[in-house]
């Protein structure tokens, strides 16, 4: 695999980089992914390259959603952060786009509209990939969070241009490899969030690698229910009872022993559990955390997740934290710089850590 950092001492002023980033954010406050895209863009500009930015955003289903899912507001964000104009292109007339890019001065920046407005993106359409590739002289994938998808701008495009992994993608791969391959022991895995079915690949992969797997959130509800505990109207997944039966017998799996109930729902881990999880976290030298331990969007049920975030930030362990909601929580607590690595990947991180080969990364090899 080639990394963009290999071009560190190159002059790129005659080059046009087609750069796939992940601007799949709710709004401008959803800063982790936006901020994480900046180092690669700056790297390219510093060496004189023109940059054509590609991204998707959300799941636009109909023409009605064009405004809702536009990338336009991100051009403003980038212009401000980079101190240069960013030309937003609101059409897909590739001939015209190409002419504009060729005419532009070195270090010009273009941002195309949401690629999911085109049917071919998610179908990995070769024609679309070819058109996107025609806009530049080389390709960089910096969109770790969508690298588990075989999409035209992530996968098929690599057949048409020399392709590199960007700075963010490189950082993701190296940080995740650190916990996946020969992690310093004891390794503690902390899992929460909504569905155990989303995370079962990761659990299986780490069942023999992790000293303890601490479980909260909707995942714990499913396991508590399997144990026969009355969880009322709580969020859980009855279809996962088979796998759950195995997990509740496993000594490495640590379940909550107290919890907060509101309107017949288990919505957070309780104080005794926080204390117990804290004690275990103190012993760790490597920590992986994905998924909030309660319904943290409501302040009343954020205590468990916040306590765990703080315990991780205080521990001397190397930590990797990922997941859309989990990283949002860490940012809101101001703990970003006290975590070893905050992954921009949700599903992509789960798949990578479960040992799956991600198509967008493999295509660079
Ligand atoms: P991430 O995006 O960090 O990977 P998930 O998408 O798996 O996390 O799950 C996040 C969601 O899970 C949050 O919206 C949170 O409110 C919800 N959640 C966690 N625990 C509970 C619970 N006990 N009851 C209801 N919702 C929960
Ligand atoms: Mg989520």
PDB file of N, CA and C in Angstrom, residues 126-182:
ATOM      1  N   UNK A 126     -18.567   1.608 -12.362  1.00  0.00           N
ATOM      2  CA  UNK A 126     -17.262   1.875 -12.975  1.00  0.00           C
ATOM      3  C   UNK A 126     -17.280   3.149 -13.820  1.00  0.00           C
ATOM      4  N   UNK A 127     -18.412   3.412 -14.489  1.00  0.00           N
ATOM      5  CA  UNK A 127     -18.506   4.622 -15.318  1.00  0.00           C
ATOM      6  C   UNK A 127     -18.359   5.875 -14.452  1.00  0.00           C
ATOM      7  N   UNK A 128     -19.067   5.886 -13.334  1.00  0.00           N
ATOM      8  CA  UNK A 128     -18.977   7.025 -12.419  1.00  0.00           C
ATOM      9  C   UNK A 128     -17.552   7.150 -11.879  1.00  0.00           C
ATOM     10  N   UNK A 129     -16.977   6.029 -11.507  1.00  0.00           N
ATOM     11  CA  UNK A 129     -15.607   6.045 -10.967  1.00  0.00           C
ATOM     12  C   UNK A 129     -14.646   6.652 -11.988  1.00  0.00           C
ATOM     13  N   UNK A 130     -14.836   6.280 -13.251  1.00  0.00           N
ATOM     14  CA  UNK A 130     -13.978   6.784 -14.328  1.00  0.00           C
ATOM     15  C   UNK A 130     -14.133   8.293 -14.467  1.00  0.00           C
ATOM     16  N   UNK A 131     -15.368   8.761 -14.373  1.00  0.00           N
ATOM     17  CA  UNK A 131     -15.602  10.210 -14.484  1.00  0.00           C
ATOM     18  C   UNK A 131     -14.965  10.956 -13.324  1.00  0.00           C
ATOM     19  N   UNK A 132     -15.114  10.408 -12.138  1.00  0.00           N
ATOM     20  CA  UNK A 132     -14.507  11.053 -10.967  1.00  0.00           C
ATOM     21  C   UNK A 132     -12.979  11.066 -11.119  1.00  0.00           C
ATOM     22  N   UNK A 133     -12.451   9.948 -11.589  1.00  0.00           N
ATOM     23  CA  UNK A 133     -10.999   9.841 -11.764  1.00  0.00           C
ATOM     24  C   UNK A 133     -10.500  10.825 -12.810  1.00  0.00           C
ATOM     25  N   UNK A 134     -11.330  11.134 -13.806  1.00  0.00           N
ATOM     26  CA  UNK A 134     -10.913  12.020 -14.903  1.00  0.00           C
ATOM     27  C   UNK A 134     -10.658  13.447 -14.413  1.00  0.00           C
ATOM     28  N   UNK A 135     -11.071  13.741 -13.191  1.00  0.00           N
ATOM     29  CA  UNK A 135     -10.911  15.101 -12.670  1.00  0.00           C
ATOM     30  C   UNK A 135      -9.492  15.365 -12.147  1.00  0.00           C
ATOM     31  N   UNK A 136      -8.703  14.309 -11.976  1.00  0.00           N
ATOM     32  CA  UNK A 136      -7.400  14.536 -11.355  1.00  0.00           C
ATOM     33  C   UNK A 136      -6.291  13.685 -11.928  1.00  0.00           C
ATOM     34  N   UNK A 137      -5.114  13.792 -11.303  1.00  0.00           N
ATOM     35  CA  UNK A 137      -3.950  13.013 -11.758  1.00  0.00           C
ATOM     36  C   UNK A 137      -3.575  11.912 -10.770  1.00  0.00           C
ATOM     37  N   UNK A 138      -4.077  11.978  -9.553  1.00  0.00           N
ATOM     38  CA  UNK A 138      -3.912  10.858  -8.621  1.00  0.00           C
ATOM     39  C   UNK A 138      -5.048  10.882  -7.592  1.00  0.00           C
ATOM     40  N   UNK A 139      -5.203   9.743  -6.889  1.00  0.00           N
ATOM     41  CA  UNK A 139      -6.324   9.574  -5.963  1.00  0.00           C
ATOM     42  C   UNK A 139      -5.802   9.333  -4.546  1.00  0.00           C
ATOM     43  N   UNK A 140      -6.480   9.955  -3.595  1.00  0.00           N
ATOM     44  CA  UNK A 140      -6.173   9.685  -2.189  1.00  0.00           C
ATOM     45  C   UNK A 140      -7.457   9.313  -1.456  1.00  0.00           C
ATOM     46  N   UNK A 141      -7.426   8.184  -0.767  1.00  0.00           N
ATOM     47  CA  UNK A 141      -8.546   7.825   0.105  1.00  0.00           C
ATOM     48  C   UNK A 141      -8.207   8.241   1.527  1.00  0.00           C
ATOM     49  N   UNK A 142      -8.987   9.165   2.058  1.00  0.00           N
ATOM     50  CA  UNK A 142      -8.808   9.559   3.457  1.00  0.00           C
ATOM     51  C   UNK A 142     -10.107   9.339   4.229  1.00  0.00           C
ATOM     52  N   UNK A 143     -10.990   8.555   3.626  1.00  0.00           N
ATOM     53  CA  UNK A 143     -12.326   8.362   4.191  1.00  0.00           C
ATOM     54  C   UNK A 143     -12.405   7.004   4.875  1.00  0.00           C
ATOM     55  N   UNK A 144     -11.694   6.870   6.002  1.00  0.00           N
ATOM     56  CA  UNK A 144     -11.725   5.586   6.707  1.00  0.00           C
ATOM     57  C   UNK A 144     -13.159   5.152   7.004  1.00  0.00           C
ATOM     58  N   UNK A 145     -13.989   6.114   7.427  1.00  0.00           N
ATOM     59  CA  UNK A 145     -15.328   5.772   7.918  1.00  0.00           C
ATOM     60  C   UNK A 145     -16.232   5.143   6.853  1.00  0.00           C
ATOM     61  N   UNK A 146     -15.829   5.247   5.570  1.00  0.00           N
ATOM     62  CA  UNK A 146     -16.664   4.627   4.535  1.00  0.00           C
ATOM     63  C   UNK A 146     -15.872   3.554   3.776  1.00  0.00           C
ATOM     64  N   UNK A 147     -14.703   3.205   4.291  1.00  0.00           N
ATOM     65  CA  UNK A 147     -13.838   2.251   3.601  1.00  0.00           C
ATOM     66  C   UNK A 147     -14.322   0.804   3.718  1.00  0.00           C
ATOM     67  N   UNK A 148     -15.362   0.590   4.527  1.00  0.00           N
ATOM     68  CA  UNK A 148     -15.958  -0.754   4.570  1.00  0.00           C
ATOM     69  C   UNK A 148     -17.027  -0.905   3.498  1.00  0.00           C
ATOM     70  N   UNK A 149     -17.200   0.140   2.681  1.00  0.00           N
ATOM     71  CA  UNK A 149     -18.205   0.085   1.615  1.00  0.00           C
ATOM     72  C   UNK A 149     -17.522   0.023   0.255  1.00  0.00           C
ATOM     73  N   UNK A 150     -18.040  -0.836  -0.601  1.00  0.00           N
ATOM     74  CA  UNK A 150     -17.552  -0.886  -1.980  1.00  0.00           C
ATOM     75  C   UNK A 150     -18.282   0.178  -2.785  1.00  0.00           C
ATOM     76  N   UNK A 151     -17.875   1.424  -2.623  1.00  0.00           N
ATOM     77  CA  UNK A 151     -18.519   2.527  -3.344  1.00  0.00           C
ATOM     78  C   UNK A 151     -17.596   3.035  -4.452  1.00  0.00           C
ATOM     79  N   UNK A 152     -18.207   3.654  -5.468  1.00  0.00           N
ATOM     80  CA  UNK A 152     -17.443   4.068  -6.649  1.00  0.00           C
ATOM     81  C   UNK A 152     -16.275   4.976  -6.294  1.00  0.00           C
ATOM     82  N   UNK A 153     -16.489   5.922  -5.376  1.00  0.00           N
ATOM     83  CA  UNK A 153     -15.453   6.904  -5.064  1.00  0.00           C
ATOM     84  C   UNK A 153     -14.443   6.391  -4.041  1.00  0.00           C
ATOM     85  N   UNK A 154     -14.644   5.171  -3.592  1.00  0.00           N
ATOM     86  CA  UNK A 154     -13.755   4.585  -2.590  1.00  0.00           C
ATOM     87  C   UNK A 154     -13.039   3.374  -3.187  1.00  0.00           C
ATOM     88  N   UNK A 155     -13.786   2.610  -3.967  1.00  0.00           N
ATOM     89  CA  UNK A 155     -13.286   1.309  -4.446  1.00  0.00           C
ATOM     90  C   UNK A 155     -12.972   1.325  -5.947  1.00  0.00           C
ATOM     91  N   UNK A 156     -14.021   1.462  -6.783  1.00  0.00           N
ATOM     92  CA  UNK A 156     -13.813   1.371  -8.242  1.00  0.00           C
ATOM     93  C   UNK A 156     -12.832   2.426  -8.745  1.00  0.00           C
ATOM     94  N   UNK A 157     -12.815   3.574  -8.153  1.00  0.00           N
ATOM     95  CA  UNK A 157     -11.963   4.673  -8.626  1.00  0.00           C
ATOM     96  C   UNK A 157     -10.476   4.297  -8.601  1.00  0.00           C
ATOM     97  N   UNK A 158     -10.090   3.403  -7.703  1.00  0.00           N
ATOM     98  CA  UNK A 158      -8.664   3.053  -7.578  1.00  0.00           C
ATOM     99  C   UNK A 158      -8.144   2.319  -8.816  1.00  0.00           C
ATOM    100  N   UNK A 159      -9.062   1.841  -9.667  1.00  0.00           N
ATOM    101  CA  UNK A 159      -8.630   1.163 -10.903  1.00  0.00           C
ATOM    102  C   UNK A 159      -8.173   2.164 -11.954  1.00  0.00           C
ATOM    103  N   UNK A 160      -8.526   3.436 -11.766  1.00  0.00           N
ATOM    104  CA  UNK A 160      -8.279   4.420 -12.824  1.00  0.00           C
ATOM    105  C   UNK A 160      -7.153   5.409 -12.510  1.00  0.00           C
ATOM    106  N   UNK A 161      -6.710   5.464 -11.272  1.00  0.00           N
ATOM    107  CA  UNK A 161      -5.664   6.425 -10.888  1.00  0.00           C
ATOM    108  C   UNK A 161      -4.694   5.782  -9.899  1.00  0.00           C
ATOM    109  N   UNK A 162      -3.457   6.226  -9.897  1.00  0.00           N
ATOM    110  CA  UNK A 162      -2.530   5.842  -8.836  1.00  0.00           C
ATOM    111  C   UNK A 162      -3.147   6.284  -7.514  1.00  0.00           C
ATOM    112  N   UNK A 163      -3.142   5.391  -6.537  1.00  0.00           N
ATOM    113  CA  UNK A 163      -3.935   5.655  -5.328  1.00  0.00           C
ATOM    114  C   UNK A 163      -3.103   5.542  -4.059  1.00  0.00           C
ATOM    115  N   UNK A 164      -3.411   6.411  -3.142  1.00  0.00           N
ATOM    116  CA  UNK A 164      -2.683   6.474  -1.871  1.00  0.00           C
ATOM    117  C   UNK A 164      -3.656   6.515  -0.694  1.00  0.00           C
ATOM    118  N   UNK A 165      -3.153   6.104   0.455  1.00  0.00           N
ATOM    119  CA  UNK A 165      -3.895   6.322   1.706  1.00  0.00           C
ATOM    120  C   UNK A 165      -3.501   7.683   2.260  1.00  0.00           C
ATOM    121  N   UNK A 166      -4.488   8.498   2.616  1.00  0.00           N
ATOM    122  CA  UNK A 166      -4.220   9.825   3.174  1.00  0.00           C
ATOM    123  C   UNK A 166      -3.729   9.754   4.614  1.00  0.00           C
ATOM    124  N   UNK A 167      -3.459  10.906   5.185  1.00  0.00           N
ATOM    125  CA  UNK A 167      -2.880  10.960   6.535  1.00  0.00           C
ATOM    126  C   UNK A 167      -3.828  10.400   7.596  1.00  0.00           C
ATOM    127  N   UNK A 168      -5.119  10.706   7.453  1.00  0.00           N
ATOM    128  CA  UNK A 168      -6.092  10.191   8.415  1.00  0.00           C
ATOM    129  C   UNK A 168      -6.218   8.672   8.294  1.00  0.00           C
ATOM    130  N   UNK A 169      -6.334   8.200   7.057  1.00  0.00           N
ATOM    131  CA  UNK A 169      -6.471   6.749   6.863  1.00  0.00           C
ATOM    132  C   UNK A 169      -5.246   6.028   7.423  1.00  0.00           C
ATOM    133  N   UNK A 170      -4.072   6.573   7.167  1.00  0.00           N
ATOM    134  CA  UNK A 170      -2.835   5.977   7.681  1.00  0.00           C
ATOM    135  C   UNK A 170      -2.856   5.929   9.219  1.00  0.00           C
ATOM    136  N   UNK A 171      -3.285   7.034   9.814  1.00  0.00           N
ATOM    137  CA  UNK A 171      -3.349   7.121  11.266  1.00  0.00           C
ATOM    138  C   UNK A 171      -4.354   6.123  11.841  1.00  0.00           C
ATOM    139  N   UNK A 172      -5.500   5.987  11.174  1.00  0.00           N
ATOM    140  CA  UNK A 172      -6.520   5.016  11.607  1.00  0.00           C
ATOM    141  C   UNK A 172      -5.944   3.601  11.566  1.00  0.00           C
ATOM    142  N   UNK A 173      -5.332   3.265  10.435  1.00  0.00           N
ATOM    143  CA  UNK A 173      -4.808   1.901  10.265  1.00  0.00           C
ATOM    144  C   UNK A 173      -3.751   1.613  11.330  1.00  0.00           C
ATOM    145  N   UNK A 174      -2.825   2.563  11.519  1.00  0.00           N
ATOM    146  CA  UNK A 174      -1.731   2.309  12.464  1.00  0.00           C
ATOM    147  C   UNK A 174      -2.222   2.259  13.912  1.00  0.00           C
ATOM    148  N   UNK A 175      -3.186   3.129  14.253  1.00  0.00           N
ATOM    149  CA  UNK A 175      -3.689   3.128  15.630  1.00  0.00           C
ATOM    150  C   UNK A 175      -4.517   1.877  15.910  1.00  0.00           C
ATOM    151  N   UNK A 176      -5.343   1.478  14.955  1.00  0.00           N
ATOM    152  CA  UNK A 176      -6.172   0.292  15.186  1.00  0.00           C
ATOM    153  C   UNK A 176      -5.309  -0.972  15.193  1.00  0.00           C
ATOM    154  N   UNK A 177      -4.259  -0.984  14.355  1.00  0.00           N
ATOM    155  CA  UNK A 177      -3.358  -2.141  14.365  1.00  0.00           C
ATOM    156  C   UNK A 177      -2.659  -2.294  15.716  1.00  0.00           C
ATOM    157  N   UNK A 178      -2.449  -1.172  16.364  1.00  0.00           N
ATOM    158  CA  UNK A 178      -1.780  -1.195  17.662  1.00  0.00           C
ATOM    159  C   UNK A 178      -2.588  -1.976  18.703  1.00  0.00           C
ATOM    160  N   UNK A 179      -3.914  -1.891  18.627  1.00  0.00           N
ATOM    161  CA  UNK A 179      -4.724  -2.643  19.596  1.00  0.00           C
ATOM    162  C   UNK A 179      -5.114  -4.022  19.073  1.00  0.00           C
ATOM    163  N   UNK A 180      -4.986  -4.186  17.749  1.00  0.00           N
ATOM    164  CA  UNK A 180      -5.409  -5.449  17.130  1.00  0.00           C
ATOM    165  C   UNK A 180      -4.270  -6.467  17.116  1.00  0.00           C
ATOM    166  N   UNK A 181      -3.074  -5.975  16.810  1.00  0.00           N
ATOM    167  CA  UNK A 181      -1.917  -6.876  16.682  1.00  0.00           C
ATOM    168  C   UNK A 181      -0.992  -6.655  17.872  1.00  0.00           C
ATOM    169  N   UNK A 182      -0.806  -7.670  18.682  1.00  0.00           N
ATOM    170  CA  UNK A 182       0.083  -7.570  19.845  1.00  0.00           C
ATOM    171  C   UNK A 182      -0.176  -6.391  20.775  1.00  0.00           C
TER     172      UNK A 182
END
